[in-house]
Protein backbone atom coordinates (compact mmCIF):
# COMPACT_ATOMS: atom_id res chain seq x y z
CA UNK A 1 33.25 106.11 -77.07
CA UNK A 2 35.83 103.59 -76.63
CA UNK A 3 36.19 100.27 -77.98
CA UNK A 4 36.26 97.01 -75.88
CA UNK A 5 38.95 96.80 -73.77
CA UNK A 6 41.36 93.85 -74.43
CA UNK A 7 40.75 90.75 -72.08
CA UNK A 8 43.98 89.34 -70.17
CA UNK A 9 44.98 86.92 -67.73
CA UNK A 10 45.43 88.31 -64.24
CA UNK A 11 48.62 87.68 -62.39
CA UNK A 12 48.86 83.73 -61.52
CA UNK A 13 44.98 83.35 -61.13
CA UNK A 14 42.48 81.97 -63.34
CA UNK A 15 40.60 85.32 -63.74
CA UNK A 16 40.31 86.41 -67.62
CA UNK A 17 39.60 90.26 -67.44
CA UNK A 18 39.67 93.24 -68.96
CA UNK A 19 43.18 94.77 -69.04
CA UNK A 20 41.33 97.82 -67.30
CA UNK A 21 39.32 97.35 -64.83
CA UNK A 22 37.23 99.94 -62.37
CA UNK A 23 38.26 101.77 -59.10
CA UNK A 24 35.38 102.91 -57.12
CA UNK A 25 36.90 105.69 -55.12
CA UNK A 26 34.77 108.04 -57.04
CA UNK A 27 31.68 106.12 -56.36
CA UNK A 28 31.08 108.37 -53.08
CA UNK A 29 29.73 110.82 -54.80
CA UNK A 30 26.88 108.92 -57.71
CA UNK A 31 23.20 107.44 -56.78
CA UNK A 32 22.30 104.04 -56.71
CA UNK A 33 21.38 104.64 -60.69
CA UNK A 34 24.51 106.38 -61.60
CA UNK A 35 26.53 103.58 -59.70
CA UNK A 36 24.30 101.00 -62.12
CA UNK A 37 24.53 103.08 -65.09
CA UNK A 38 28.61 103.25 -64.57
CA UNK A 39 28.91 99.32 -64.01
CA UNK A 40 26.67 99.09 -67.29
CA UNK A 41 28.85 100.93 -69.30
CA UNK A 42 32.08 99.37 -67.74
CA UNK A 43 30.67 96.00 -68.53
CA UNK A 44 29.41 96.85 -72.23
CA UNK A 45 33.34 98.16 -72.61
CA UNK A 46 34.89 94.57 -71.38
CA UNK A 47 36.19 96.15 -67.80
CA UNK A 48 34.55 93.24 -66.14
CA UNK A 49 36.94 93.64 -62.80
CA UNK A 50 36.02 96.03 -59.85
CA UNK A 51 38.54 96.94 -57.07
CA UNK A 52 36.72 97.83 -54.13
CA UNK A 53 38.82 99.30 -51.33
CA UNK A 54 36.07 101.47 -50.65
CA UNK A 55 34.80 100.72 -47.09
CA UNK A 56 31.85 103.46 -47.17
CA UNK A 57 28.86 101.65 -46.52
CA UNK A 58 26.35 103.84 -49.08
CA UNK A 59 29.23 102.84 -52.02
CA UNK A 60 29.23 99.23 -50.97
CA UNK A 61 25.00 99.07 -51.08
CA UNK A 62 24.88 101.21 -54.29
CA UNK A 63 27.65 98.55 -55.87
CA UNK A 64 26.13 95.79 -54.54
CA UNK A 65 22.59 96.72 -55.96
CA UNK A 66 23.93 97.60 -59.11
CA UNK A 67 25.72 94.12 -59.49
CA UNK A 68 22.64 92.05 -58.26
CA UNK A 69 21.77 89.39 -60.73
CA UNK A 70 25.11 89.82 -62.47
CA UNK A 71 27.83 88.34 -59.71
CA UNK A 72 29.08 85.72 -62.50
CA UNK A 73 29.84 88.61 -65.17
CA UNK A 74 31.93 90.45 -62.48
CA UNK A 75 35.07 89.88 -60.75
CA UNK A 76 35.23 91.68 -57.49
CA UNK A 77 38.56 92.48 -55.47
CA UNK A 78 37.92 93.27 -51.76
CA UNK A 79 40.40 94.80 -49.60
CA UNK A 80 41.22 93.90 -45.75
CA UNK A 81 42.41 96.26 -43.76
CA UNK A 82 40.28 99.07 -44.72
CA UNK A 83 37.48 100.74 -42.40
CA UNK A 84 34.93 103.49 -42.19
CA UNK A 85 35.58 105.41 -39.49
CA UNK A 86 34.29 109.24 -38.55
CA UNK A 87 32.64 109.37 -41.86
CA UNK A 88 36.07 108.62 -44.15
CA UNK A 89 37.96 105.84 -45.15
CA UNK A 90 41.02 104.68 -43.21
CA UNK A 91 42.94 101.68 -43.23
CA UNK A 92 43.52 99.62 -40.07
CA UNK A 93 45.58 96.67 -38.99
CA UNK A 94 43.03 96.02 -35.82
CA UNK A 95 41.63 92.50 -36.80
CA UNK A 96 38.53 93.05 -35.17
CA UNK A 97 38.02 96.16 -37.46
CA UNK A 98 39.50 94.29 -40.55
CA UNK A 99 36.92 91.11 -39.89
CA UNK A 100 33.76 93.47 -39.15
CA UNK A 101 34.52 95.84 -42.39
CA UNK A 102 35.25 92.43 -44.91
CA UNK A 103 32.27 90.85 -43.68
CA UNK A 104 29.98 93.71 -44.38
CA UNK A 105 31.46 93.79 -47.77
CA UNK A 106 29.98 90.35 -47.99
CA UNK A 107 26.47 91.55 -46.92
CA UNK A 108 26.65 94.44 -49.04
CA UNK A 109 27.63 93.11 -52.31
CA UNK A 110 25.32 89.85 -51.64
CA UNK A 111 28.23 87.74 -52.32
CA UNK A 112 29.67 85.05 -50.42
CA UNK A 113 32.79 85.19 -52.01
CA UNK A 114 35.53 87.68 -53.49
CA UNK A 115 38.00 86.97 -56.61
CA UNK A 116 40.55 88.61 -55.08
CA UNK A 117 41.57 89.33 -51.53
CA UNK A 118 43.30 92.32 -51.14
CA UNK A 119 45.71 93.01 -48.21
CA UNK A 120 45.11 96.71 -48.54
CA UNK A 121 48.46 98.85 -48.49
CA UNK A 122 51.72 97.08 -47.40
CA UNK A 123 54.19 100.07 -47.34
CA UNK A 124 56.82 99.94 -44.94
CA UNK A 125 58.42 98.05 -42.67
CA UNK A 126 56.11 98.33 -39.76
CA UNK A 127 53.33 97.40 -42.02
CA UNK A 128 54.54 94.50 -42.75
CA UNK A 129 55.63 93.35 -39.07
CA UNK A 130 51.74 94.31 -38.42
CA UNK A 131 50.41 92.27 -41.11
CA UNK A 132 52.72 89.39 -41.27
CA UNK A 133 53.25 88.79 -37.48
CA UNK A 134 50.05 89.44 -36.18
CA UNK A 135 46.14 88.11 -36.94
CA UNK A 136 45.56 89.77 -40.58
CA UNK A 137 47.59 87.19 -42.82
CA UNK A 138 46.17 84.03 -40.44
CA UNK A 139 42.72 85.72 -41.28
CA UNK A 140 43.53 86.31 -44.80
CA UNK A 141 44.81 82.69 -45.20
CA UNK A 142 41.54 81.18 -43.45
CA UNK A 143 39.30 82.93 -45.79
CA UNK A 144 41.16 81.30 -48.64
CA UNK A 145 40.95 78.29 -47.04
CA UNK A 146 37.00 78.78 -47.05
CA UNK A 147 36.89 79.67 -50.11
CA UNK A 148 35.59 83.32 -49.38
CA UNK A 149 38.64 84.49 -50.91
CA UNK A 150 39.43 82.77 -54.60
CA UNK A 151 42.89 84.62 -54.92
CA UNK A 152 44.94 86.43 -52.42
CA UNK A 153 46.90 89.31 -53.08
CA UNK A 154 48.39 92.72 -51.66
CA UNK A 155 48.57 96.44 -52.50
CA UNK A 156 52.00 98.13 -52.29
CA UNK A 157 53.40 101.79 -53.08
CA UNK A 158 56.92 102.06 -51.52
CA UNK A 159 60.80 100.70 -52.00
CA UNK A 160 61.79 97.33 -53.23
CA UNK A 161 63.31 96.21 -50.14
CA UNK A 162 59.82 96.01 -48.40
CA UNK A 163 58.36 94.71 -51.62
CA UNK A 164 60.86 92.05 -51.79
CA UNK A 165 60.08 90.86 -48.11
CA UNK A 166 56.43 90.67 -48.93
CA UNK A 167 56.85 88.59 -52.28
CA UNK A 168 59.13 86.18 -50.56
CA UNK A 169 56.43 85.84 -47.63
CA UNK A 170 53.82 83.84 -49.45
CA UNK A 171 53.20 82.31 -52.95
CA UNK A 172 50.86 85.19 -53.86
CA UNK A 173 48.40 85.01 -56.83
CA UNK A 174 48.24 88.52 -57.26
CA UNK A 175 50.08 91.89 -56.17
CA UNK A 176 49.32 95.79 -57.21
CA UNK A 177 51.89 98.30 -57.51
CA UNK A 178 51.22 101.94 -57.64
CA UNK A 179 51.77 102.96 -61.17
CA UNK A 180 51.48 106.88 -62.32
CA UNK A 181 51.61 107.73 -65.80
CA UNK A 182 52.09 111.30 -65.36
CA UNK A 183 54.72 111.14 -62.81
CA UNK A 184 57.08 108.23 -63.58
CA UNK A 185 59.21 109.44 -60.42
CA UNK A 186 56.30 108.41 -58.48
CA UNK A 187 56.39 104.60 -58.64
CA UNK A 188 56.62 101.59 -56.15
CA UNK A 189 58.64 98.18 -56.51
């Protein structure tokens, strides 16, 4: 078994969390008990940051039950612009879908805030235009103002030119880029 992970400050936030966090993509095939066991193990090793992009309602319910009573021990990153449609994850820029699924996240996790609100997958100029010239950024900033999002960030997987536009748009708290340990030719930003 691994040792406890080092605790580090996350970006420009006040969050101090494990330098390794837990992504939840693999939770789609686990039971509620297995989800709890995985989170228990992660917490015991200092991994107290959960990146929950998953819009799958069962995954959200299982994680919500697994963290019940332990919300203050865990930092949650929730993603704006992810939906569950036709029994699979999809990204969206539709404001009504975005609002509906983000509000659902609060319900399923039994919380009234996320530590990081992530604008999901801004990768091309088209994404940039849809997010920053539409309702998505207004909604994200409103949630931050209301305290439902404590820190605002974005995820990015494309070329530096678009990345620079995004960075210059707002005084972000956090940014998540693609980093591939196995294939250094596939990077972002």
